[in-house]
Amino acid sequence: GENVEQHPSTLSVQEGDSAVIKCTYSDSASNYFPWYKQELGKRPQLIIDIRSNVGEKKDQRIAVTLNKTAKHFSLHITETQPEDSAVYFCAALTDSWGKFQFGAGTQVVVTP
Amino acid sequence: SAVISQKPSRDICQRGTSLTIQCQVDSQVTMMFWYRQQPGQSLTLIATANQGSEATYESGFVIDKFPISRPNLTFSTLTVSNMSPEDSSIYLCSVGGRAGGTDTQYFGPGTRLTVL
């Protein structure tokens, strides 16, 4: 089945700097890759997603890139702010029913 | 996106007892998923609940321990049976999935379970 690896597990950045989180997946048939942000005590919230027919997608300070050949995708956060501090999860769609395989998560800490 | 609620939001239970968690959606959805998230960990899928059919369980999860009901297109329950402290976790439902016409999943607020 699908296996998703996520790195790094923790990421500390200075406010205003950029943060990059990388995920790799194993199943070449996976074609949908969402990113979720989970603040402490809250539910995971979808922040951006990308499909396999697209190489990059941007939404304000957030962007996701996908390299299908290498089977990896990355989340980029620019001009980080303290409110970006959270755990971020990547995921890959694994089957026709819509099941996801989640990465292990990245704890992002933005220091003022 | 759909508005999803869960009850209870949290509970403290004694070992050996059972707890039923409810998930309610404000619109009809085909696919509902139940996840477990242990402290500091990622999301692990327990089972997929498709209305009108038996739930499909992931490896390591069995129906006797986690029975699921899906009586209609807006509601599902997950029961955690014969609980032990190892079942202490956050349980989340989500909706979405390709059968429902969208790849994206949206999550309920979660139920924080502590087993003593």
Short mmCIF file of C-alpha atoms in Angstrom, two decimals:
data_model
loop_
_atom_site.label_atom_id
_atom_site.label_comp_id
_atom_site.label_asym_id
_atom_site.label_seq_id
_atom_site.Cartn_x
_atom_site.Cartn_y
_atom_site.Cartn_z
CA GLY A 1 0.00 0.00 0.00
CA GLU A 2 0.89 3.66 -0.03
CA ASN A 3 3.60 4.94 2.30
CA VAL A 4 4.12 8.64 2.94
CA GLU A 5 7.27 9.95 4.60
CA GLN A 6 7.43 13.51 5.90
CA HIS A 7 10.47 15.58 6.88
CA PRO A 8 11.49 17.29 9.03
CA SER A 9 9.61 16.28 12.16
CA THR A 10 10.23 19.69 13.73
CA LEU A 11 11.09 23.01 12.12
CA SER A 12 11.97 26.23 13.89
CA VAL A 13 12.03 29.41 11.84
CA GLN A 14 12.45 33.08 12.53
CA GLU A 15 9.42 35.21 11.80
CA GLY A 16 9.60 36.44 8.23
CA ASP A 17 11.71 33.53 7.01
CA SER A 18 10.48 30.71 4.79
CA ALA A 19 9.58 27.17 5.84
CA VAL A 20 9.70 24.10 3.64
CA ILE A 21 8.27 20.68 4.47
CA LYS A 22 8.88 17.69 2.18
CA CYS A 23 6.92 14.49 1.68
CA THR A 24 7.64 11.45 -0.44
CA TYR A 25 5.14 8.81 -1.48
CA SER A 26 5.53 5.30 -2.80
CA ASP A 27 2.48 4.59 -4.96
CA SER A 28 2.80 6.09 -8.42
CA ALA A 29 -0.98 5.77 -8.81
CA SER A 30 -1.60 8.39 -6.10
CA ASN A 31 -2.87 11.55 -7.76
CA TYR A 32 -4.14 13.89 -5.05
CA PHE A 33 -2.03 15.43 -2.29
CA PRO A 34 -3.56 17.64 0.41
CA TRP A 35 -1.84 19.50 3.22
CA TYR A 36 -3.48 19.99 6.61
CA LYS A 37 -2.65 22.38 9.43
CA GLN A 38 -3.50 21.35 12.96
CA GLU A 39 -3.27 23.86 15.77
CA LEU A 40 -3.07 22.61 19.33
CA GLY A 41 -6.37 21.12 20.43
CA LYS A 42 -8.02 21.76 17.08
CA ARG A 43 -9.07 19.64 14.13
CA PRO A 44 -6.86 19.30 11.02
CA GLN A 45 -7.75 22.02 8.51
CA LEU A 46 -7.08 21.74 4.78
CA ILE A 47 -4.79 24.58 3.72
CA ILE A 48 -3.84 23.64 0.17
CA ASP A 49 -3.90 20.67 -2.15
CA ILE A 50 -2.49 19.64 -5.50
CA ARG A 51 -3.38 17.11 -8.16
CA SER A 52 -0.91 15.09 -10.16
CA ASN A 53 -1.58 16.96 -13.38
CA VAL A 54 -0.26 20.19 -11.83
CA GLY A 55 3.32 20.97 -10.85
CA GLU A 56 2.74 23.90 -8.51
CA LYS A 57 -0.08 25.68 -6.78
CA LYS A 58 -0.01 28.90 -4.76
CA ASP A 59 -2.38 30.53 -2.31
CA GLN A 60 -1.02 33.78 -0.92
CA ARG A 61 1.96 32.85 1.32
CA ILE A 62 1.50 29.11 0.84
CA ALA A 63 2.58 27.03 -2.13
CA VAL A 64 2.82 23.35 -2.91
CA THR A 65 5.07 21.76 -5.52
CA LEU A 66 4.84 18.25 -6.92
CA ASN A 67 7.47 16.17 -8.67
CA LYS A 68 5.69 13.07 -9.99
CA THR A 69 8.83 11.51 -11.37
CA ALA A 70 10.60 11.64 -8.03
CA LYS A 71 7.34 11.03 -6.15
CA HIS A 72 7.72 13.89 -3.75
CA PHE A 73 5.79 17.05 -2.93
CA SER A 74 6.61 20.01 -0.73
CA LEU A 75 4.83 22.74 1.21
CA HIS A 76 6.39 26.18 1.14
CA ILE A 77 5.39 28.92 3.55
CA THR A 78 6.87 32.35 2.89
CA GLU A 79 7.08 35.34 5.24
CA THR A 80 6.22 33.14 8.20
CA GLN A 81 4.19 34.62 11.05
CA PRO A 82 3.66 33.38 14.63
CA GLU A 83 0.17 32.18 13.67
CA ASP A 84 1.79 29.72 11.25
CA SER A 85 2.99 27.77 14.30
CA ALA A 86 1.20 24.41 14.17
CA VAL A 87 1.61 20.80 13.12
CA TYR A 88 1.42 20.28 9.37
CA PHE A 89 0.43 16.95 7.80
CA CYS A 90 0.82 15.89 4.20
CA ALA A 91 -1.32 13.13 2.73
CA ALA A 92 -1.69 11.10 -0.42
CA LEU A 93 -4.91 9.71 -1.84
CA THR A 94 -4.54 5.95 -1.90
CA ASP A 95 -7.57 4.41 -3.54
CA SER A 96 -10.78 4.95 -5.43
CA TRP A 97 -12.82 5.30 -2.23
CA GLY A 98 -10.83 8.32 -1.17
CA LYS A 99 -8.68 6.94 1.64
CA PHE A 100 -5.68 9.02 2.64
CA GLN A 101 -2.29 7.95 3.89
CA PHE A 102 -0.93 10.69 6.17
CA GLY A 103 2.65 11.67 6.83
CA ALA A 104 3.96 11.71 10.38
CA GLY A 105 3.58 15.47 10.72
CA THR A 106 5.91 18.46 11.10
CA GLN A 107 5.82 20.70 14.16
CA VAL A 108 6.52 24.23 12.92
CA VAL A 109 7.50 26.87 15.46
CA VAL A 110 7.78 30.47 14.32
CA THR A 111 9.68 32.64 16.75
CA PRO A 112 9.19 36.42 16.76
CA SER B 1 -17.38 22.58 3.07
CA ALA B 2 -19.70 20.55 5.29
CA VAL B 3 -20.26 21.45 8.94
CA ILE B 4 -19.30 18.45 11.06
CA SER B 5 -20.00 17.99 14.76
CA GLN B 6 -18.99 15.26 17.19
CA LYS B 7 -20.33 14.23 20.56
CA PRO B 8 -18.98 14.01 23.16
CA SER B 9 -16.11 16.46 22.77
CA ARG B 10 -14.25 14.69 25.56
CA ASP B 11 -14.82 11.95 28.09
CA ILE B 12 -13.04 10.15 30.89
CA CYS B 13 -13.96 6.48 31.12
CA GLN B 14 -13.13 3.48 33.25
CA ARG B 15 -11.38 0.50 31.74
CA GLY B 16 -13.66 -2.26 30.59
CA THR B 17 -16.48 0.11 29.64
CA SER B 18 -17.57 1.27 26.17
CA LEU B 19 -18.08 4.71 24.67
CA THR B 20 -20.07 5.62 21.59
CA ILE B 21 -18.96 8.68 19.64
CA GLN B 22 -21.41 10.40 17.32
CA CYS B 23 -20.59 12.27 14.13
CA GLN B 24 -23.21 14.51 12.53
CA VAL B 25 -22.90 16.31 9.19
CA ASP B 26 -25.13 19.13 7.98
CA SER B 27 -25.39 17.70 4.46
CA GLN B 28 -25.64 14.28 2.91
CA VAL B 29 -22.28 12.62 2.33
CA THR B 30 -21.47 9.24 0.90
CA MET B 31 -18.20 8.52 2.62
CA MET B 32 -17.35 8.97 6.27
CA PHE B 33 -14.05 8.00 7.81
CA TRP B 34 -13.04 7.39 11.41
CA TYR B 35 -9.50 8.17 12.56
CA ARG B 36 -7.50 7.82 15.74
CA GLN B 37 -4.85 10.35 16.67
CA GLN B 38 -2.70 9.41 19.64
CA PRO B 39 -0.91 12.19 21.52
CA GLY B 40 1.74 13.81 19.36
CA GLN B 41 1.10 11.39 16.51
CA SER B 42 -0.35 11.42 13.04
CA LEU B 43 -3.81 10.38 11.92
CA THR B 44 -4.46 6.65 11.63
CA LEU B 45 -7.50 5.47 9.72
CA ILE B 46 -9.67 3.06 11.69
CA ALA B 47 -12.39 2.38 9.14
CA THR B 48 -14.39 3.71 6.22
CA ALA B 49 -18.16 3.94 6.68
CA ASN B 50 -20.17 3.97 3.49
CA GLN B 51 -23.92 4.33 3.95
CA GLY B 52 -25.77 1.16 3.15
CA SER B 53 -22.89 -1.22 3.57
CA GLU B 54 -20.69 -2.64 6.31
CA ALA B 55 -17.78 -0.54 7.42
CA THR B 56 -14.36 -1.45 6.02
CA TYR B 57 -11.67 -1.73 8.68
CA GLU B 58 -7.96 -1.09 8.31
CA SER B 59 -5.31 -3.51 9.36
CA GLY B 60 -5.05 -3.64 13.15
CA PHE B 61 -8.65 -2.57 13.77
CA VAL B 62 -11.54 -5.02 14.20
CA ILE B 63 -15.28 -4.67 14.29
CA ASP B 64 -15.63 -6.24 17.74
CA LYS B 65 -13.44 -3.51 19.23
CA PHE B 66 -14.65 -0.58 17.09
CA PRO B 67 -18.20 -1.25 15.86
CA ILE B 68 -19.46 1.43 13.50
CA SER B 69 -22.97 2.35 12.46
CA ARG B 70 -23.97 4.43 9.45
CA PRO B 71 -27.77 4.60 9.51
CA ASN B 72 -28.10 7.48 7.01
CA LEU B 73 -26.15 9.93 4.88
CA THR B 74 -25.63 12.51 7.65
CA PHE B 75 -24.75 10.43 10.72
CA SER B 76 -22.34 7.80 11.96
CA THR B 77 -21.25 6.38 15.29
CA LEU B 78 -18.03 4.74 16.43
CA THR B 79 -18.02 2.65 19.59
CA VAL B 80 -14.82 1.98 21.47
CA SER B 81 -15.50 -1.28 23.30
CA ASN B 82 -13.99 -2.84 26.39
CA MET B 83 -11.66 0.10 26.77
CA SER B 84 -8.14 0.01 28.15
CA PRO B 85 -5.74 2.92 28.84
CA GLU B 86 -4.15 2.23 25.43
CA ASP B 87 -7.39 3.46 23.83
CA SER B 88 -6.78 6.96 25.23
CA SER B 89 -6.65 9.07 22.13
CA ILE B 90 -8.46 11.63 20.02
CA TYR B 91 -11.04 10.12 17.69
CA LEU B 92 -11.99 12.11 14.60
CA CYS B 93 -14.53 11.58 11.90
CA SER B 94 -14.11 13.02 8.46
CA VAL B 95 -16.26 13.29 5.36
CA GLY B 96 -15.37 13.34 1.72
CA GLY B 97 -13.85 10.84 -0.60
CA ARG B 98 -14.24 10.13 -4.27
CA ALA B 99 -17.55 8.33 -3.99
CA GLY B 100 -18.93 11.61 -2.72
CA GLY B 101 -17.55 13.53 -5.65
CA THR B 102 -14.63 15.16 -3.91
CA ASP B 103 -11.13 13.98 -3.07
CA THR B 104 -10.84 16.30 -0.11
CA GLN B 105 -11.66 15.20 3.43
CA TYR B 106 -12.96 17.55 6.10
CA PHE B 107 -12.64 16.71 9.75
CA GLY B 108 -14.91 16.92 12.73
CA PRO B 109 -13.63 18.60 15.92
CA GLY B 110 -12.65 15.30 17.50
CA THR B 111 -13.46 13.44 20.72
CA ARG B 112 -10.73 13.35 23.34
CA LEU B 113 -10.97 10.06 25.22
CA THR B 114 -9.11 9.28 28.42
CA VAL B 115 -9.32 5.76 29.84
CA LEU B 116 -8.34 5.26 33.46
#
